[in-house]
Each structure stands twice: as structure tokens, then as C-alpha cells.
mmCIF file of C-alpha atoms in Angstrom:
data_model
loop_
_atom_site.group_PDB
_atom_site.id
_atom_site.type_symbol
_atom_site.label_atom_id
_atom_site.label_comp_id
_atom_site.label_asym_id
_atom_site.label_seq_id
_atom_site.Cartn_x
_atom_site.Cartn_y
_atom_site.Cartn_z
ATOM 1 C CA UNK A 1 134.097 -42.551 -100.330
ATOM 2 C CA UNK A 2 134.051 -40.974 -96.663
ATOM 3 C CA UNK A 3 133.598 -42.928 -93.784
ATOM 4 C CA UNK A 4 130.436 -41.802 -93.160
ATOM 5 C CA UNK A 5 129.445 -43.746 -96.370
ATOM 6 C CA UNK A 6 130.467 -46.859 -94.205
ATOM 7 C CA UNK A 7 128.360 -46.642 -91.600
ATOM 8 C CA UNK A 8 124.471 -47.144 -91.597
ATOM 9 C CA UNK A 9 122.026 -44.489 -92.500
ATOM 10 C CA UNK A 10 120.715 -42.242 -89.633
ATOM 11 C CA UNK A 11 117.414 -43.372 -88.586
ATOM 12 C CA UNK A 12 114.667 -41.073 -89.776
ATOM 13 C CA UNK A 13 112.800 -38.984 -87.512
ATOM 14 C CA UNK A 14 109.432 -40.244 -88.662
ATOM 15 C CA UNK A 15 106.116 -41.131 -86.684
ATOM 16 C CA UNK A 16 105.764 -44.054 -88.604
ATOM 17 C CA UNK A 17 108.172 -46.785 -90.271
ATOM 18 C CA UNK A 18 107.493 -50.403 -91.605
ATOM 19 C CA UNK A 19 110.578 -52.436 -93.363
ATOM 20 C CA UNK A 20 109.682 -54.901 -95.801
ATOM 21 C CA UNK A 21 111.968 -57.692 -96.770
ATOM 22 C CA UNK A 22 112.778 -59.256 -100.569
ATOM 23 C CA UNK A 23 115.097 -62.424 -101.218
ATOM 24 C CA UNK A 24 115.206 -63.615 -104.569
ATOM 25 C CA UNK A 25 117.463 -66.502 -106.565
ATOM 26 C CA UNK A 26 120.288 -64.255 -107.931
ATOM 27 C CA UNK A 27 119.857 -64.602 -111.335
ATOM 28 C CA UNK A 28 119.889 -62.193 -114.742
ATOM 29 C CA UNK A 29 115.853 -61.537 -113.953
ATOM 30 C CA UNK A 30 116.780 -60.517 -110.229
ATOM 31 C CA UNK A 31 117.136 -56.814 -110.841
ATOM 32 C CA UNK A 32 113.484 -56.409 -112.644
ATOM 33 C CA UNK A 33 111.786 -58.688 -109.932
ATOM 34 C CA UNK A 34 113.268 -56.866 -107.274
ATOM 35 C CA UNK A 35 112.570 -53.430 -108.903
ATOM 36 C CA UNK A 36 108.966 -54.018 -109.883
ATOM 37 C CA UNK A 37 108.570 -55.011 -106.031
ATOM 38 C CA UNK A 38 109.853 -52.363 -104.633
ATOM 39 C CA UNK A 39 108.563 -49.644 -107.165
ATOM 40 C CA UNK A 40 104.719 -51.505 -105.735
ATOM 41 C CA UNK A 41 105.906 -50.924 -102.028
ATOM 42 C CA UNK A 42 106.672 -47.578 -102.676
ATOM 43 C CA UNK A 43 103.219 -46.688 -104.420
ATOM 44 C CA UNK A 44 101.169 -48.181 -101.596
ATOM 45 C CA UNK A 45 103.418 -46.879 -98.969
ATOM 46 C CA UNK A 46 102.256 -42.870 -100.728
ATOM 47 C CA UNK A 47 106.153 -42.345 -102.294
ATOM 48 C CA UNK A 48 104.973 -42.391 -106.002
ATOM 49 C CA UNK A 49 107.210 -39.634 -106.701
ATOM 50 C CA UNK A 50 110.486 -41.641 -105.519
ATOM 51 C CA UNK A 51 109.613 -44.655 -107.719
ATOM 52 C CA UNK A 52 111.289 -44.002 -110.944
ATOM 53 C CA UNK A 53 114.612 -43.240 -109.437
ATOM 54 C CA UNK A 54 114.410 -45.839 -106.636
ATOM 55 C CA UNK A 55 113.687 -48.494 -109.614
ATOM 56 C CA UNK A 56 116.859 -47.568 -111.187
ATOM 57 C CA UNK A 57 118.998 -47.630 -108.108
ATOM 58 C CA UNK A 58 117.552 -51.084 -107.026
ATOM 59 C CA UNK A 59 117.947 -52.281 -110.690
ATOM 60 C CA UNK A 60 121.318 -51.372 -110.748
ATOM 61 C CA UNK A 61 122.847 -52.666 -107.073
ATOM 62 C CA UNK A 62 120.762 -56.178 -107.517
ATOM 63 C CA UNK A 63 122.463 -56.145 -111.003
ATOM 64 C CA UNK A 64 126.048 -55.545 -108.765
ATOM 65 C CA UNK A 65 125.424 -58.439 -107.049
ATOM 66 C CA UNK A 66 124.166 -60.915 -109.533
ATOM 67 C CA UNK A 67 127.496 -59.971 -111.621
ATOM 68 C CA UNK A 68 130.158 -59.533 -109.396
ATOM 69 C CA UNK A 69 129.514 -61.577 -106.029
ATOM 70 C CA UNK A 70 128.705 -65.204 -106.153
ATOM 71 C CA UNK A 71 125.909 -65.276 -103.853
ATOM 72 C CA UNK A 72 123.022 -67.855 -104.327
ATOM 73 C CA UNK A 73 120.279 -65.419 -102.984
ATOM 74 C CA UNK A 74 119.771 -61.626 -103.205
ATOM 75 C CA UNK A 75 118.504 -59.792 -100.189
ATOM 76 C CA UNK A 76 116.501 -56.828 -100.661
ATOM 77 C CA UNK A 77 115.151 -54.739 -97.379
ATOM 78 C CA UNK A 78 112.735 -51.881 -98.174
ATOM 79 C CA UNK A 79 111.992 -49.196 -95.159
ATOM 80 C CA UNK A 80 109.450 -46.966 -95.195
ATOM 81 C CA UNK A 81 109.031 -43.823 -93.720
ATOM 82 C CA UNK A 82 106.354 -40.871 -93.745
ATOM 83 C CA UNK A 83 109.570 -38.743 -95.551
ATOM 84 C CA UNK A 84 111.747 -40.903 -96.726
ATOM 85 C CA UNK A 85 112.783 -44.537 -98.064
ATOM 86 C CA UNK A 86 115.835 -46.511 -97.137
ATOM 87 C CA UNK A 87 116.490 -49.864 -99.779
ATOM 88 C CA UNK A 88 119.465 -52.137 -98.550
ATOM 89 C CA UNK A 89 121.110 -54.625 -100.878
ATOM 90 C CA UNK A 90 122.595 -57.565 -99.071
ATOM 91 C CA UNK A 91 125.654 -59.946 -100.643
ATOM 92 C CA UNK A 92 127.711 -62.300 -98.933
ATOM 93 C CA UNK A 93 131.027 -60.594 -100.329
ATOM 94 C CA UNK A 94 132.061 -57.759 -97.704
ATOM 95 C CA UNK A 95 135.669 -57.910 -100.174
ATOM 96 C CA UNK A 96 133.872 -56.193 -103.483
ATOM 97 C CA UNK A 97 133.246 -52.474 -102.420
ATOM 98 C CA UNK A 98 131.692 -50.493 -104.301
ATOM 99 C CA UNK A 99 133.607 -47.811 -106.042
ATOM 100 C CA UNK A 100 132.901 -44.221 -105.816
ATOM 101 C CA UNK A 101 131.700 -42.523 -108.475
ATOM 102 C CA UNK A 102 134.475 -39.953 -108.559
ATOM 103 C CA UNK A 103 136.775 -42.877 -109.134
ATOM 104 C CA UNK A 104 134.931 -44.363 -112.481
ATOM 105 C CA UNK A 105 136.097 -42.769 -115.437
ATOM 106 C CA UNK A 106 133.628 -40.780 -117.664
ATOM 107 C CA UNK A 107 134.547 -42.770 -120.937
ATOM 108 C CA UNK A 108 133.833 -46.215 -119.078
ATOM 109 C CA UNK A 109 131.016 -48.176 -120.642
ATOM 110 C CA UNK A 110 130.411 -50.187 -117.432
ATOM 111 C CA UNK A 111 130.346 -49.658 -113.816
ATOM 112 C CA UNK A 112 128.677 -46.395 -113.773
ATOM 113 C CA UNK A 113 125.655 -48.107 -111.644
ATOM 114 C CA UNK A 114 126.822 -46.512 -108.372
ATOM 115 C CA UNK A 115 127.167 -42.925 -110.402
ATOM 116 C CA UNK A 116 123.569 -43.361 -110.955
ATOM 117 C CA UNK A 117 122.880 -44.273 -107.691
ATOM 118 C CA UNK A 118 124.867 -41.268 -106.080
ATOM 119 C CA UNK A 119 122.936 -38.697 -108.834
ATOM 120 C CA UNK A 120 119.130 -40.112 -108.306
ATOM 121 C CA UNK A 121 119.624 -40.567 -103.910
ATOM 122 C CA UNK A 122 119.827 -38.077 -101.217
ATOM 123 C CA UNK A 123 122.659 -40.664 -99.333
ATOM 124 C CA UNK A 124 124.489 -44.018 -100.300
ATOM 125 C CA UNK A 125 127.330 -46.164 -99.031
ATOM 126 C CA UNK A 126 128.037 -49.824 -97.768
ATOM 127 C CA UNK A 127 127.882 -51.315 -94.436
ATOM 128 C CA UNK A 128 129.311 -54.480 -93.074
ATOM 129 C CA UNK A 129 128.140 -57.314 -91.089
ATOM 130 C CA UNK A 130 129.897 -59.747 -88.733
ATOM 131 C CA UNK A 131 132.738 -58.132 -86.795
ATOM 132 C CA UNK A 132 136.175 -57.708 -87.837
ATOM 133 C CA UNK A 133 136.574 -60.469 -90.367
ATOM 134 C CA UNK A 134 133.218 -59.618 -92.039
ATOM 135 C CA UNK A 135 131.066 -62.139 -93.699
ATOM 136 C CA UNK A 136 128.578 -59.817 -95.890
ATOM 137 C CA UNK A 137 127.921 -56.111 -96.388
ATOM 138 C CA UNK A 138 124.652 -54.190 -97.807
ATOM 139 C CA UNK A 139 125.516 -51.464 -100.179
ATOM 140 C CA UNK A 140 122.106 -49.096 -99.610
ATOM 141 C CA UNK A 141 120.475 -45.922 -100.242
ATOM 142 C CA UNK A 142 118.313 -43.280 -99.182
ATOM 143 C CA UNK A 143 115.727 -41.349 -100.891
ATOM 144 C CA UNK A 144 113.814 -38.523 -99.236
ATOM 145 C CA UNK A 145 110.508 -36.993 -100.474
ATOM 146 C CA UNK A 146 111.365 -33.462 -102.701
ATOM 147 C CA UNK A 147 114.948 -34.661 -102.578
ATOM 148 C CA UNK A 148 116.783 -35.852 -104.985
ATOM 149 C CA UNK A 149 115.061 -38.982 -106.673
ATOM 150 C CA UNK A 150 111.848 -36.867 -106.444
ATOM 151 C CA UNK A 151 110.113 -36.953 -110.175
#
């Protein structure tokens, strides 16, 4: 992972944007109820061809959290742009990066999420919040329209 990947996404250049935030119980269900939500704020918002692969990356870093941070709630926050869609993740365990897909073996049955998430987005990475002993982090991605998650 470069250190770009650490730092937030460049704002998009669009004329319009509108973030939508998701909080859920984090739970085994949490990855479907946050997908289905943001596959419907992506149809309304006109990116129906970003939905399939933007379900799958939400599905699998709301699955990251529910299984390997301890967090009560999972945050969810959905920007919209004319061109492109930003989702951000939010835990409460800055400590449990994500690994880089170049990193998880090809034979592994489990923790390939992220090499999804890498293949179906135009950008990924992690940021983290609250200074230099960090309290949480958002693990996020960015899909632009004819990129990469386009179906």
C-alpha cells in the first residue's frame, strides 16, 4: 500500500455532490443492509451502472468490520457526484489495516475482500481519524462512471 492510499480521496471536480450517511448495529446482516442501501442511493442518484460492483465492495468492507473490529455500530457514508461515487466504511479500530492485495496469497480462502475491492474500484485505501494516537479509521473507495466498477 502507498501512502497515497492513506490519505483521503481527492475531492471530485463535480457541479454537484450530496453525501448520505448509514449506521447500522454491526451484526452478520450488516453487510446486506448496508449494500441494498447503498445499491438504492446509487440508482436514484443516476449511477446504475456502478451498482453491482459498489454492492460487492460495501458487502465486503462492512463484512471487515463486523468480523475483525469490535465495534457496536457500523458507519457507512455514501457521496455522490455527477461522475463518480465515494463509500467510506468507518470502525473504531485505526490498529487493523487493511492488507494489500499484493500481500494476500492466491491460494487463501479468506481475506481476499480488499482484492475485490482493488479489482471492481477506480481508488481505495484507509484514512485515520483523531491525531497521532488515532481512535478510528474509514477504509473507502472510489468508483467513477466508465471506470472500473462500470457494468
Amino acid at each position: 500500500m502507498t501512502t497515497a492510499a492513506l490519505a483521503p480521496p481527492a475531492p471530485s471536480v463535480a457541479t454537484t455532490t450530496r453525501t448520505h450517511r448509514l449506521s447500522t448495529a454491526s451484526r452478520k446482516t450488516a453487510a446486506g443492509d448496508m449494500r441494498a442501501l447503498v445499491a438504492s442511493l446509487l440508482r436514484v442518484a443516476g449511477h446504475g451502472l456502478l451498482v453491482e460492483s459498489a454492492k460487492i465492495c460495501t458487502s465486503e468492507l462492512v463484512t471487515n468490520v463486523y468480523q475483525h473490529t469490535r465495534a457496536r455500530l457500523v458507519h457507512v457514508e455514501v457521496t455522490l457526484a455527477d461522475d463518480a461515487v465515494t463509500v467510506y466504511v468507518y470502525d473504531d479500530q485505526p490498529r487493523a489495516l487493511p492488507v494489500p492485495p499484493e500481500m494476500v496469497p492466491a491460494i487463501r480462502e479468506h481475506g481476499r475482500g480488499l482484492v475485490l475491492v482493488n479489482d471492481l474500484s477506480d481508488a481505495w485505501g484507509a484514512t485515520y481519524y483523531g491525531g497521532l494516537r488515532p481512535d478510528s479509521k474509514a477504509v473507502w473507495f472510489r468508483m467513477v462512471k466508465g471506470g472500473r466498477g462500470t457494468s
